Amino acid sequence: MYKYLKFNVSRKQRRIIGWAVFTAFFITVGLPLMFFYYWFDAKTVRQIVISQFDKQNYSVQIDGTVEPRSWHGLSLFISDLTVFDKRNQKILHINTANCQLSWPELIIGRYKVKRIAFNGVTFYRDALKSTNYATLFDYNTIANSEFSNLNSLSVTNLNLIESAATYIIRDANLQLYSLNSKKPTFHLGFKLARYQSDLNVYGKVSSIENGNINIEELNTAIVNPRVNFEMQSHARYVSKGQQLWIENSKGVVNGKKYSGTMAIDTILYSSYGLTVSSINAILNNPLKQFNQTISLNAYKIATDDFYDYNIDSLNLRYEAANVDQKFSANIELNDANLNESLNLVNNNCSVGLNINSSKQGRLFYGGLRGSCNFYLPVNQASFNLRGKLNGANTQLTGTYSHKDIIPELEVTAKVAALDLSKFILEEHSNQFLPLYSDASRLPFNWISIIDMKAKMFFEQLKLANLTLNNFDTELSVQKGQLNITKLDAGVYGGKLSGHAQINKVKNGFDISLANTITGIDLKRLFSNLFNVNAIIGSADLLINTHAESITNYQDLHKKMNGTVNLSVNNGGFSGVDFSLFLSPENLAAFQNRNVMMTNFTRLQANFSFVNGRSEKSQINFNSPTILANGTGLISFADNSIDYKLQVSSILPLNMQKIKSISIPVEINGELFSPKIYIQNMTLNAESGHQRNKTYKSGKRRGG
């Protein structure tokens, strides 16, 4: 081969080939290298870089070097670039920038940047907050400058800082590829340091038409220790208006407690800021005992500085439901403000509350207005509201937080006349029943779906037959346990004070009561509790009882353990009239008396219950002419009584010269409809002789 070439190529031809190779090398390599290194003008390059920024509103200072370097070919190296606003505040600082140049353009003596790699880019929050940094660059200049054919952009170590030690965005990375092709790709990832979140955005351009860039698949992921977001969107960039539209965003939300779906209609980013047309999210937290759902709808969220956001309308709905009950709270905010710390402040807030029973319909409802503030990073809210609950004028202040599975509520309330009667309605009945006959379930399932602390005052609180006046209470709910630490109220014409505890257990509730009731109308109390009108008087009660695994109102007394002490003044009870024995002449009328009542000055009764039975209860009563005491069994568990009384009557002067009568009484049968027996009555004469007679009463009902 060599011989063939040597034989056929002349010296002249070899010279031509040699000069051609040298010329080609000089043009393609020598000239670019000579232009780049020998004729390199740092001042010109500085001006090229500075001209890319908006010179009317910003000034650019390059304190570092501007020099030619070899980086993926030939590149311009710039270091220590700083941008200042009109007030000489530092807006942006770039540690280093490598700008890879187009080799063919260097041949003809021009700079055309193909690729840029920034390292150490820092934006300063204080200056940015008062600056429309969307106009930081002069886009018209860029479109016709050395950067117009940019194909790739890389930014590493991108930060947005609040101070030297406080980062808002940290360690961000931005990659843009194939910018001058029909389908560029990009990726942006950074840390939101304040919110301990990682954000990643990546996508691929589907088409570029008339300067408009269309992105079919824009993927966004936000990773947080508490919640993760993943969304897909369509996007388009309108170069003429410098507007980025992100549309039809749909995705999923996953957290430790909630998961669900999220949709965003339209997001517009432009030189005027950011506008979001609507956000809709539905989150669920299914638990064994109940299901929780949060629905969020927000409309027209706008900002021009990316620190303060205005929200035209926001609606938040929370629901918690189990087989028996459903609780819902609806919060609507208008003209709200969301600041950089994700604190949502609003003075035009309306709240709606509803508790519905699957068997009894709506049990509780309300509508309130006032101010609501939300502190999203800590899942907390505060409120100051006025309105009506079940028709009662109400004022509420407090905080709500949802840091764990169970939400927490701390509230101070002042309420007028509130009617909660439906909580005590028997199933399928429109009539109130006495507590002793009421088999409906206790309305305390709500204590398992919320923790709370409350101080509440009710001018009047109506609970079916029971009405509490000037009801002042303090309570807390923690892990399914309700503790009422303060309980003061006017009830049945008297005064109630004490405390109580209700604990949710697997098969019902454990309830403990420690209450003192003074000066009550005993007839009203017994009528409401037992449908009994057989005893009257002004009474004091000391109650110290507990019951375990109860499910309905009847269990309160059928499973009762503890003591009840009763003291009654100036009262009486029906069933027998011991005043008949004050005159022997009245004895013949005993069997024919239809209405019998024994009046007393004072009555004392002590009961000690074990599972609804008081086997050795004691009772005594007296008047100026009667003294009685007794002991026996009272059982709520099987609705029975077996009691023995010894009644002594002191007679006035009489013709028979009877000084006193001793009356043994037996009471047994149904608790509130017993039979009363009087046997072996002893007449004590003045001479000391005794005469015995036996009397038997018929069946007497306590009502």
Short mmCIF file of N, CA and C in Angstrom, two decimals, residues 15 21 24 66 87 158 175 236 259 263 277 279 285 321 390 404 428 471 553 599 606 613 671 697:
data_model
loop_
_atom_site.label_atom_id
_atom_site.label_comp_id
_atom_site.label_asym_id
_atom_site.label_seq_id
_atom_site.Cartn_x
_atom_site.Cartn_y
_atom_site.Cartn_z
N ARG A 15 2.51 17.98 -0.80
CA ARG A 15 2.52 19.30 -0.17
C ARG A 15 1.10 19.86 0.00
N VAL A 21 -4.08 19.65 5.58
CA VAL A 21 -4.22 19.14 6.96
C VAL A 21 -3.85 20.23 7.96
N ALA A 24 -6.59 22.83 7.96
CA ALA A 24 -7.77 22.33 8.68
C ALA A 24 -7.52 22.31 10.19
N VAL A 66 -12.14 35.71 36.20
CA VAL A 66 -12.82 35.39 34.95
C VAL A 66 -11.71 34.95 34.00
N ARG A 87 -31.26 48.75 46.91
CA ARG A 87 -30.90 49.17 48.27
C ARG A 87 -29.58 48.57 48.71
N LEU A 158 -27.31 24.44 45.78
CA LEU A 158 -28.17 25.62 45.70
C LEU A 158 -28.86 25.80 47.05
N GLN A 175 -30.92 20.01 37.27
CA GLN A 175 -30.33 19.50 36.05
C GLN A 175 -31.30 19.72 34.90
N ARG A 236 -47.00 23.56 30.72
CA ARG A 236 -46.60 24.28 29.51
C ARG A 236 -46.00 25.63 29.89
N SER A 259 -53.76 8.60 54.73
CA SER A 259 -53.40 8.41 53.33
C SER A 259 -54.62 8.74 52.49
N ALA A 263 -55.62 16.53 44.38
CA ALA A 263 -55.73 17.05 43.02
C ALA A 263 -55.60 18.57 43.06
N SER A 277 -55.27 27.75 41.41
CA SER A 277 -56.71 27.96 41.29
C SER A 277 -57.49 27.16 42.33
N ILE A 279 -57.24 23.43 45.16
CA ILE A 279 -56.63 22.22 45.70
C ILE A 279 -57.73 21.40 46.36
N ASN A 285 -58.05 7.71 57.60
CA ASN A 285 -57.31 7.02 58.66
C ASN A 285 -58.22 5.95 59.24
N ALA A 321 -66.13 8.36 62.58
CA ALA A 321 -67.36 7.58 62.65
C ALA A 321 -67.07 6.15 63.09
N ASN A 390 -76.85 23.60 69.43
CA ASN A 390 -78.21 23.13 69.71
C ASN A 390 -79.13 24.28 70.09
N ASP A 404 -50.88 13.23 66.97
CA ASP A 404 -50.89 11.78 67.06
C ASP A 404 -52.14 11.25 66.38
N HIS A 428 -85.86 4.11 69.49
CA HIS A 428 -87.19 4.07 68.88
C HIS A 428 -88.26 4.68 69.78
N PHE A 471 -74.14 25.42 85.66
CA PHE A 471 -73.27 24.23 85.65
C PHE A 471 -71.84 24.65 85.32
N TYR A 553 -77.91 2.81 80.76
CA TYR A 553 -78.23 3.56 81.97
C TYR A 553 -78.64 2.64 83.12
N ASN A 599 -95.11 11.28 108.06
CA ASN A 599 -94.24 12.45 108.05
C ASN A 599 -93.14 12.29 109.11
N ASN A 606 -78.16 4.77 105.19
CA ASN A 606 -76.82 4.45 104.72
C ASN A 606 -76.87 3.14 103.94
N ARG A 613 -76.37 -4.56 95.07
CA ARG A 613 -77.09 -5.07 96.25
C ARG A 613 -76.50 -4.44 97.52
N LEU A 671 -88.93 -3.80 94.51
CA LEU A 671 -88.29 -2.68 95.18
C LEU A 671 -89.19 -1.46 95.26
N SER A 697 -101.07 -4.88 106.35
CA SER A 697 -101.50 -3.96 105.29
C SER A 697 -101.51 -4.70 103.97
#
